[in-house]
Coordinates of C-alpha atoms and ligand atoms in Angstrom, one line a residue:
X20 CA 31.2 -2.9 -17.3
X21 CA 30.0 -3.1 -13.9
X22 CA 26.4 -4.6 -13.0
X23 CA 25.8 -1.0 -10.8
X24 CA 26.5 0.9 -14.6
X25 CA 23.3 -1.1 -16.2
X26 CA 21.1 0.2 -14.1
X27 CA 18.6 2.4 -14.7
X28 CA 18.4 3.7 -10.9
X29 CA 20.9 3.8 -8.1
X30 CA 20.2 1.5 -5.5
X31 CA 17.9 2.9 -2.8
X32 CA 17.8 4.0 0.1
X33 CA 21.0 4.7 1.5
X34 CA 22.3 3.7 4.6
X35 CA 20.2 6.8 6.7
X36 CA 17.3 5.9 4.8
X37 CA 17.4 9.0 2.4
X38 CA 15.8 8.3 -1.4
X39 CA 17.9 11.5 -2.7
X40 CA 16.4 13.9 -1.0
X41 CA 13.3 12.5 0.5
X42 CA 12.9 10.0 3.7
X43 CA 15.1 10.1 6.3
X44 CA 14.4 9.9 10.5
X45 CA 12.6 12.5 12.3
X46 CA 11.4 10.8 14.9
X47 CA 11.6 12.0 18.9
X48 CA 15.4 10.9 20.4
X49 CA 13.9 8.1 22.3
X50 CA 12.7 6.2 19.2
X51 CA 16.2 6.4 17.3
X52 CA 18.2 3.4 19.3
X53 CA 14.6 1.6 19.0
X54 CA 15.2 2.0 15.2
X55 CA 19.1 1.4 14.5
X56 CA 18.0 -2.1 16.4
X57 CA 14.9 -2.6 14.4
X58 CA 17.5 -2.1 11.3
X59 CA 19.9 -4.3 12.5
X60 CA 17.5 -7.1 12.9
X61 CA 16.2 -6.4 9.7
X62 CA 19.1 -6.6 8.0
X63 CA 20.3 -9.9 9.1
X64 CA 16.8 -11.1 8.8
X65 CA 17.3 -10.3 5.5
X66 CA 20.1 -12.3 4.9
X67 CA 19.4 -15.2 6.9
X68 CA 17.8 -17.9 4.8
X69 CA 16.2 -18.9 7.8
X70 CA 13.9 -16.3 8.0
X71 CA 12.8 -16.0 4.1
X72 CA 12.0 -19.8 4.3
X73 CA 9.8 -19.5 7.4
X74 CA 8.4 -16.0 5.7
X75 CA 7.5 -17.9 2.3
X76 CA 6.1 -20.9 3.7
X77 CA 3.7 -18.8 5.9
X78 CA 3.3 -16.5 3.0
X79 CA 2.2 -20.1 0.6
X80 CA 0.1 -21.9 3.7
X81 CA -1.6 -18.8 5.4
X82 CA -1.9 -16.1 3.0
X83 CA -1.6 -17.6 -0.3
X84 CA 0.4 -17.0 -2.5
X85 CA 1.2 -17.0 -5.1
X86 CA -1.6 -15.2 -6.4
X87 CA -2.7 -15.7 -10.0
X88 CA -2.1 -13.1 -12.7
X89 CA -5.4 -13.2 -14.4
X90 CA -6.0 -12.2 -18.1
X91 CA -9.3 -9.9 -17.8
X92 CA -10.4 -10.8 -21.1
X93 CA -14.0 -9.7 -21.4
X94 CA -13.0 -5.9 -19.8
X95 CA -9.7 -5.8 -22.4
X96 CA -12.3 -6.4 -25.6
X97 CA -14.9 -3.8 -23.7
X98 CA -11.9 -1.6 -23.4
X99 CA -11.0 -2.2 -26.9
X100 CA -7.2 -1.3 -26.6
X101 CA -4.0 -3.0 -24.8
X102 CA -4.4 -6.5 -23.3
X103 CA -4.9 -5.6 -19.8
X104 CA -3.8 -8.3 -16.7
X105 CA -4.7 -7.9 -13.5
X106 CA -2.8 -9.1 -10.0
X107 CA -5.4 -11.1 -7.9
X108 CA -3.8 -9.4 -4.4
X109 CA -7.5 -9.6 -3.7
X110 CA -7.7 -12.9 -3.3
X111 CA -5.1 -13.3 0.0
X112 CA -5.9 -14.0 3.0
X113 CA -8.0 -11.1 4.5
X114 CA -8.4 -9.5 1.2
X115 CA -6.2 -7.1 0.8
X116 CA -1.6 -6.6 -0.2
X117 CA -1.6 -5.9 3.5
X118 CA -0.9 -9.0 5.2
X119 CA 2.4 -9.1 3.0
X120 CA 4.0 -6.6 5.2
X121 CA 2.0 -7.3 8.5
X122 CA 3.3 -10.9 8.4
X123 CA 7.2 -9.5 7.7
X124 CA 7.1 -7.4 10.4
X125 CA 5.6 -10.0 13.3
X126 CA 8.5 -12.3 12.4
X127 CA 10.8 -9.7 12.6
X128 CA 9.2 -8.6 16.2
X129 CA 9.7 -12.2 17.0
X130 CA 13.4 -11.9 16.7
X131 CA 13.1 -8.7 18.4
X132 CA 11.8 -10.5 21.4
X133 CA 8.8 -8.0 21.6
X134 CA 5.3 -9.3 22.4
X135 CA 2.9 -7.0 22.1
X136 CA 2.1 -5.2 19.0
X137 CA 0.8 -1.8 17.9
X138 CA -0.8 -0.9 14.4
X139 CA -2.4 2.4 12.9
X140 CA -5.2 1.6 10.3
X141 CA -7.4 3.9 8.2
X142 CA -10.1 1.5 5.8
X143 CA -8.8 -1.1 8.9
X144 CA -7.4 -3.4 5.8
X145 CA -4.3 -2.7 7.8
X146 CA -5.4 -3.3 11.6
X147 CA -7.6 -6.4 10.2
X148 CA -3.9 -7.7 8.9
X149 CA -2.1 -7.0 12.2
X150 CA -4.7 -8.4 14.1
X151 CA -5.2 -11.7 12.2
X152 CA -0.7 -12.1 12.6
X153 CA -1.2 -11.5 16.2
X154 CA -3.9 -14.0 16.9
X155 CA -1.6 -16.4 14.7
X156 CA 1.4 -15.7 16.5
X157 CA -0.2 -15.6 20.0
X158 CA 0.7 -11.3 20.1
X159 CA -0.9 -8.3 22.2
X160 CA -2.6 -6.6 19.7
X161 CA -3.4 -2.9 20.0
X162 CA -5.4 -0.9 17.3
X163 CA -5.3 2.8 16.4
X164 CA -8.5 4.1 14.5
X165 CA -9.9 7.5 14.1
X166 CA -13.1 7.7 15.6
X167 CA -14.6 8.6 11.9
X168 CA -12.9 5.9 10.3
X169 CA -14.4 3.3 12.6
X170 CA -18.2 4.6 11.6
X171 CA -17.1 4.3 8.3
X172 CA -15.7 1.0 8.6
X173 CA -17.5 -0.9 11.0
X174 CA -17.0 -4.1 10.2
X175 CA -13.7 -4.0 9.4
X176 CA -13.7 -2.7 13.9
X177 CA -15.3 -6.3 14.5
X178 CA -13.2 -8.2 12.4
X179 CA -10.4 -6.8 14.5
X180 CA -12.0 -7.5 17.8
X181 CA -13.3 -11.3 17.1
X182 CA -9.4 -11.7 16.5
X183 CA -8.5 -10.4 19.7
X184 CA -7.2 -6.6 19.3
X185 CA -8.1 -3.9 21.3
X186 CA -8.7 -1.0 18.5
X187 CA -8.5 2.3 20.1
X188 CA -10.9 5.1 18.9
X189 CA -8.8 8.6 18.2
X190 CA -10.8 12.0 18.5
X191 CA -8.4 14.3 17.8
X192 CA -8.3 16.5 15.0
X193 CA -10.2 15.4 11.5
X194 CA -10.5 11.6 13.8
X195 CA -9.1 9.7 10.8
X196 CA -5.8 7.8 9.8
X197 CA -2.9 11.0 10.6
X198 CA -4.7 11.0 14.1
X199 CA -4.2 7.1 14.4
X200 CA -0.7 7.5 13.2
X201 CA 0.4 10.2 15.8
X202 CA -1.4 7.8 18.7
X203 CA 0.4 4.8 17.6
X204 CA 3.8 6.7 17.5
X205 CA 2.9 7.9 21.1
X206 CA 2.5 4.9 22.3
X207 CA 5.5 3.8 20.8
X208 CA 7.8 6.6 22.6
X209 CA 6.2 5.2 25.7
X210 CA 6.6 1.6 25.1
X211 CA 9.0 1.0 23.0
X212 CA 11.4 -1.2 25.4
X213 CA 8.5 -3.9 24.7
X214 CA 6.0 -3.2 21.7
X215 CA 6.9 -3.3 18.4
X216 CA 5.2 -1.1 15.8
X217 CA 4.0 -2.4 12.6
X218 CA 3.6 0.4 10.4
X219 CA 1.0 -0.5 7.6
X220 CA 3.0 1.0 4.6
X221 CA 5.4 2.3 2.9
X222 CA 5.7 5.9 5.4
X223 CA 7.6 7.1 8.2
X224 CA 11.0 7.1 9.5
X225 CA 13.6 4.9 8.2
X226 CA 13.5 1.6 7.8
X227 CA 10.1 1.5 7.4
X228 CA 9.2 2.5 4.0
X229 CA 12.3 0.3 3.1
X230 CA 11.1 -2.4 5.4
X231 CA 7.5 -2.3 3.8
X232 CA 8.4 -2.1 0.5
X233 CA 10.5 -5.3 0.6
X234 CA 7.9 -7.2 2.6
X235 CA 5.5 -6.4 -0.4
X236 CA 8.3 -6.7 -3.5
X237 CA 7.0 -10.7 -3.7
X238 CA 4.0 -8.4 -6.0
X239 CA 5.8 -7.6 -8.5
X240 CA 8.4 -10.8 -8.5
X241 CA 5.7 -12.9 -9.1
X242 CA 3.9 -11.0 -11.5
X243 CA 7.6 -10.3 -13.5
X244 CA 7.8 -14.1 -13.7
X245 CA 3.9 -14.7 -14.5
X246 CA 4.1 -12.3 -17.3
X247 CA 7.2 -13.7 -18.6
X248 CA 5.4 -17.0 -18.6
X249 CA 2.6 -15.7 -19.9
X250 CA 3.5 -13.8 -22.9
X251 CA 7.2 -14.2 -22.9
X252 CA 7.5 -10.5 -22.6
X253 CA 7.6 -7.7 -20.0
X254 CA 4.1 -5.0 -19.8
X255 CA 4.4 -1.9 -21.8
X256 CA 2.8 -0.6 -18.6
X257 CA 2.0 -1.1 -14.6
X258 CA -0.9 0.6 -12.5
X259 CA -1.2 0.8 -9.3
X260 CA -3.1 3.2 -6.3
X261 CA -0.8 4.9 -3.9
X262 CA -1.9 5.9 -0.7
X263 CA 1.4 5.6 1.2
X264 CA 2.4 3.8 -1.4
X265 CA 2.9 0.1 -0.2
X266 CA 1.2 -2.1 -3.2
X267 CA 2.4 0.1 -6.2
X268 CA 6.1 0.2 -4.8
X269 CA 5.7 -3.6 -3.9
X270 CA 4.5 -4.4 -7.8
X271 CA 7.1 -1.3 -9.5
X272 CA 9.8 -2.2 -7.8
X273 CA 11.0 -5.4 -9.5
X274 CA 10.6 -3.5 -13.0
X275 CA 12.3 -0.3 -12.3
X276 CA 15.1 -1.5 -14.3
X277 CA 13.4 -2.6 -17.3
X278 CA 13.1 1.2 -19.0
X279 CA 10.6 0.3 -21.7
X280 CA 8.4 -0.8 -18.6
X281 CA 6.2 2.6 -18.2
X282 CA 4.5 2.4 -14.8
X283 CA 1.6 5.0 -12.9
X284 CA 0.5 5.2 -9.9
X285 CA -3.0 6.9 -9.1
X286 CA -3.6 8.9 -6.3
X287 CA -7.1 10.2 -4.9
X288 CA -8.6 13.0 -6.7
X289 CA -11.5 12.7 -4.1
X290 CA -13.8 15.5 -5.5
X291 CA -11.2 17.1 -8.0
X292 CA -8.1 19.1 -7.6
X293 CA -9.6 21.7 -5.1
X294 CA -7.6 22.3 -1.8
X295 CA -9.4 19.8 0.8
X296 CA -11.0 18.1 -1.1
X297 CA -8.7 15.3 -2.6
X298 CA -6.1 13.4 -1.5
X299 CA -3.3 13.8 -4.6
X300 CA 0.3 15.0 -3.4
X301 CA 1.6 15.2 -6.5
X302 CA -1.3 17.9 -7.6
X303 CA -0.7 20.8 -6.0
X304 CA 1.1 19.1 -2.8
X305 CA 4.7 20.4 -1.8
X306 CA 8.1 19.1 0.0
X307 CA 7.3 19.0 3.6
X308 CA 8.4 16.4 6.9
X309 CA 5.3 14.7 8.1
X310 CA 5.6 11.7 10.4
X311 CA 8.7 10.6 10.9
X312 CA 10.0 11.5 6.9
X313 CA 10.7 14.0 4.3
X314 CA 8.6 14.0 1.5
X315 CA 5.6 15.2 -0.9
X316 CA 2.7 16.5 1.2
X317 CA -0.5 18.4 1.1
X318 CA 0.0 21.4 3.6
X319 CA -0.6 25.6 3.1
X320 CA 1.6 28.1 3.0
X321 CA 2.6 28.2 6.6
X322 CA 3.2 24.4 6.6
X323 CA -0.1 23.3 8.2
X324 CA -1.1 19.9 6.5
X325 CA -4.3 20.4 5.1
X326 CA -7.6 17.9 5.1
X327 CA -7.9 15.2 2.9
X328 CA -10.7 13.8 1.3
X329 CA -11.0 10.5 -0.9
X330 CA -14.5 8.0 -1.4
X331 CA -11.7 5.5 0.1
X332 CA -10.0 5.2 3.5
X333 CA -7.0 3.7 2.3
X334 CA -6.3 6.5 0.0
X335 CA -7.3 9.5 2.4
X336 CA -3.7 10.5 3.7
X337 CA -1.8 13.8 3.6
X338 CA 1.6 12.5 2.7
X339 CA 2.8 9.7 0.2
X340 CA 6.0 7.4 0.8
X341 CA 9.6 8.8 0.2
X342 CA 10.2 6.4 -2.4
X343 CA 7.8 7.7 -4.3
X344 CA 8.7 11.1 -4.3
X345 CA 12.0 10.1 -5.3
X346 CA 10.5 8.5 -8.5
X347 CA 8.2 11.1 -9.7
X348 CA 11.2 13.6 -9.7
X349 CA 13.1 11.2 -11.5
X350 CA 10.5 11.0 -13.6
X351 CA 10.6 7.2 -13.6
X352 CA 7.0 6.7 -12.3
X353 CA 4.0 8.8 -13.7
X354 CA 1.6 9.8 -11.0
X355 CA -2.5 10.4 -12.3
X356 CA -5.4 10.6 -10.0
X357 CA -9.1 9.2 -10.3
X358 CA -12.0 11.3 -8.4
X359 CA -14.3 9.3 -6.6
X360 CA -16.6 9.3 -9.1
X361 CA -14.4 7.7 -11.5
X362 CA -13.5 5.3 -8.5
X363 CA -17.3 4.2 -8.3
X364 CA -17.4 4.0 -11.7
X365 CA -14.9 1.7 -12.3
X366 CA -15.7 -0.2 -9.1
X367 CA -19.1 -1.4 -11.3
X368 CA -17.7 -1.9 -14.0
X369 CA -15.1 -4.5 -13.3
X370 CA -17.6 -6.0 -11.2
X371 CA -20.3 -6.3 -13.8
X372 CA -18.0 -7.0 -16.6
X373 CA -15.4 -9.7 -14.6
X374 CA -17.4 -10.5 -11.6
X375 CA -14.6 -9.0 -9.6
X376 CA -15.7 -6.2 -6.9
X377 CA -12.7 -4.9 -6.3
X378 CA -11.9 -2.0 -3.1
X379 CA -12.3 1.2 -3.7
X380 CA -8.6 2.1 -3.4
X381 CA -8.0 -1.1 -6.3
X382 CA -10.7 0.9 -8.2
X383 CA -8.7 4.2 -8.3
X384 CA -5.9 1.8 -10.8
X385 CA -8.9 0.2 -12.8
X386 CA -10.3 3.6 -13.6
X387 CA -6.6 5.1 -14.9
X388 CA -6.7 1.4 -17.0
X389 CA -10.3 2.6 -18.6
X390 CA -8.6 5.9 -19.5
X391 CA -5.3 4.4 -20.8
X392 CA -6.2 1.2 -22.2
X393 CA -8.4 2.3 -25.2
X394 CA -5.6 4.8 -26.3
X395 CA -3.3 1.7 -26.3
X396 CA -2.6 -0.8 -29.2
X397 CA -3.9 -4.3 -29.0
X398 CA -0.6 -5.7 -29.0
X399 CA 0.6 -4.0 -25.7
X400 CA 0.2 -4.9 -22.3
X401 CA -1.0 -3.4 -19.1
X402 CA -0.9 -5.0 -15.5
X403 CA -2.6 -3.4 -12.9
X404 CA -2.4 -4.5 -9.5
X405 CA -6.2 -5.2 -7.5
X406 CA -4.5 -4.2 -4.4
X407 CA -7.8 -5.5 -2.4
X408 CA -11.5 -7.1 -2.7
X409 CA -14.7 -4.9 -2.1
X410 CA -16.6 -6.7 0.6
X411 CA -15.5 -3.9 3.0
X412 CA -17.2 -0.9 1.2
X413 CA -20.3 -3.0 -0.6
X414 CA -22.3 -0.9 2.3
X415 CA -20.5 2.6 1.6
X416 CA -20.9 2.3 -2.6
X417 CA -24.9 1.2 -2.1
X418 CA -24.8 4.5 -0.6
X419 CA -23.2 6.1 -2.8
X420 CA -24.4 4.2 -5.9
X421 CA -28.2 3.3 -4.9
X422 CA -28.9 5.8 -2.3
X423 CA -29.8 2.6 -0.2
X424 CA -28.6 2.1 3.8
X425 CA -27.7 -1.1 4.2
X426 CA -28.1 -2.9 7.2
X427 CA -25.7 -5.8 8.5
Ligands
PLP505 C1 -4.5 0.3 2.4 C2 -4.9 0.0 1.0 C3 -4.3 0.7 -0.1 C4 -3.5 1.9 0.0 O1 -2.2 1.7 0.7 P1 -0.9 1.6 -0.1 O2 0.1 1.5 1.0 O3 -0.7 2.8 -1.0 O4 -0.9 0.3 -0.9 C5 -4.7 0.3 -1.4 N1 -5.5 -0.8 -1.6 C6 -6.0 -1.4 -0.6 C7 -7.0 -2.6 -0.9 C8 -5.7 -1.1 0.7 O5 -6.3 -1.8 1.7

């Protein structure tokens, strides 16, 4: 027998970047000799030991990892079900998976010879990342934001500019993350011969959602081996959000091979499944190109992509990553959603119960783990990933939770 036969799931992408169906490059001709030589490098980045060495060291000194798999013992006997773990990507450096990928990419842009970075953000987890790699690295650093997002995220805006980015505010349209994403790309077309784009997950024209999901498989490594250690057996089940889909791919991916590893991914249900008003692909959402790639969106009839709407940023995006769509038509990966008020409930409750605020996007995977974990046995396992820390929205929930404005 082969190795290929024993796998559950054919190697993905393939060389065009397609995930069966899904993915793929529709990007503007000018970008398409920028991305064969961004695939190139990436490819022999990849197998130049070299480069992972210089990655993992930075990824140990700067960002810190690993990062602990934490038993949350307290919330699993409040839940009285499965034994649930959680993945501390809260704890790296600038609080969130993002830097993962943010710090991949500038040492790919290094070999690449380009200087000056560009970076869409939504919450600004993203442009805080791409910012803080350019400051390390000595980079130009410029920051797309929709005008909307940067009232909603304001101190995310001055984190970026104490470290030295220029964040752009975008008007057009609803003024949040698609906006940013369509200014970045323009820039981009015009720029390309020096700039290098660090797209903040797992989205867009091939090799990006490849790209991002290796930069962020060091999740779900660690946490195969901490388990392993742990317990000295694999989770009955993995949680993670999905906006684009960068942290849940980076923590499935390692396990997609293990079949009795059952893994979800939440999406947004924002306000509930009414059109507008959530952010969920996979309810009510249809096959559609947006951005540079083929896959599960939230449009109308005549292909317009509708408005989103999720209690957080990170979460609030029309389309969700190839890979993705891939998996839920294989059915290998179960896709649920958590409204905001689910989110906001689960956001105090971990806090209260662990003493762990976690982000509002993180809080969208601890509210699937209330649902699931008390129709679980107490022998079984869940690991959920806490994707980021809560510092960022402690102003937005006070809102939202307290009816209090909070002034910083
Ligand atoms: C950006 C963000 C997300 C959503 O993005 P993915 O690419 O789906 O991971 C989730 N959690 C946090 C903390 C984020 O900052």
């Amino acid at each position: 027998m082969t190795a290929a036969s024993n796998l559950l799931l054919p190697v993905m992408p393939d060389t065009h970047g397609h995930f069966g169906q899904y993915g793929g490059m529709f990007v503007p001709e000018t970008l398409m000799s920028a991305l064969s030589e961004l695939t190139d490098h990436y490819e022999k980045a990849k197998a130049d030991p070299a480069f992972q060495k210089e990655l993992d060291r930075l990824l140990h000194e700067y960002v810190g990892r690993p990062t602990p798999l934490y038993f949350a013992e307290r919330w699993t006997e409040k839940l009285g079900g499965a034994k649930v773990y959680l993945k501390r990507e809260d704890l790296l450096h600038t609080g969130a998976h993002k830097i993962n990928n943010a710090l991949g990419q500038i040492l790919l842009a290094q070999r690449l010879g380009k200087k000056r970075i560009i970076a869409e953000t939504g919450a600004g987890q993203h442009g805080v990342a791409t910012a803080t790699v350019c400051a390390r690295f000595g980079f130009e650093c410029v920051i797309y934001m929709g005008k909307v997002d940067m009232e909603r995220q304001a101190l995310n805006v001055a984190r970026m500019r104490f470290l030295g980015a220029k964040v752009v505010a975008v008007t057009a349209g609803q003024a949040t993350l698609k906006e940013a994403v369509n200014e970045a790309m323009r820039d981009w077309v015009t720029n390309v011969r020096t700039t290098h784009y660090i797209l903040g997950s797992a989205l867009g024209s091939h090799p990006f959602p490849m790209m991002v999901r290796d930069f962020h498989r060091v999740i779900g490594v660690e946490a195969r081996r901490q388990i392993l250690e742990r317990e000295e057996r694999l989770p009955d089940l993995l949680v993670a959000c999905v906006g684009g889909g960068s942290n849940s791919i980076g923590l499935f991916h390692p396990f997609l091979n293990d079949k009795d590893v059952r893994m979800t991914g939440v999406e947004a249900g924002g306000d509930g499944i009414i059109p507008e008003r959530h952010a969920a692909r996979f309810q009510g959402g249809r096959l559609g190109v947006l951005q540079g790639t083929k896959t599960w969106l939230l449009a109308n009839a005549d292909g317009q992509i509708e408005l989103t709407h999720s209690v957080s940023a990170g979460l609030d995006y029309a389309a969700i990553g190839p890979e993705h769509a891939w998996l839920h038509e294989q059915g290998r990966v179960t896709y649920n959603y958590a409204t905001d008020q689910e989110a906001l409930a689960a956001f105090q409750e971990l806090s209260q119960v662990e003493g762990i605020i976690p982000a509002l996007e993180s809080s969208h995977a601890i509210a699937e783990v209330r649902k699931v974990a008390p129709t679980m046995r107490k022998d079984q396992i869940i690991l959920a990933n806490l994707s980021g820390r809560g510092d960022k929205d402690v102003a937005q929930a006070a809102r939202m939770i307290f009816g209090e404005e909070l002034k910083f």
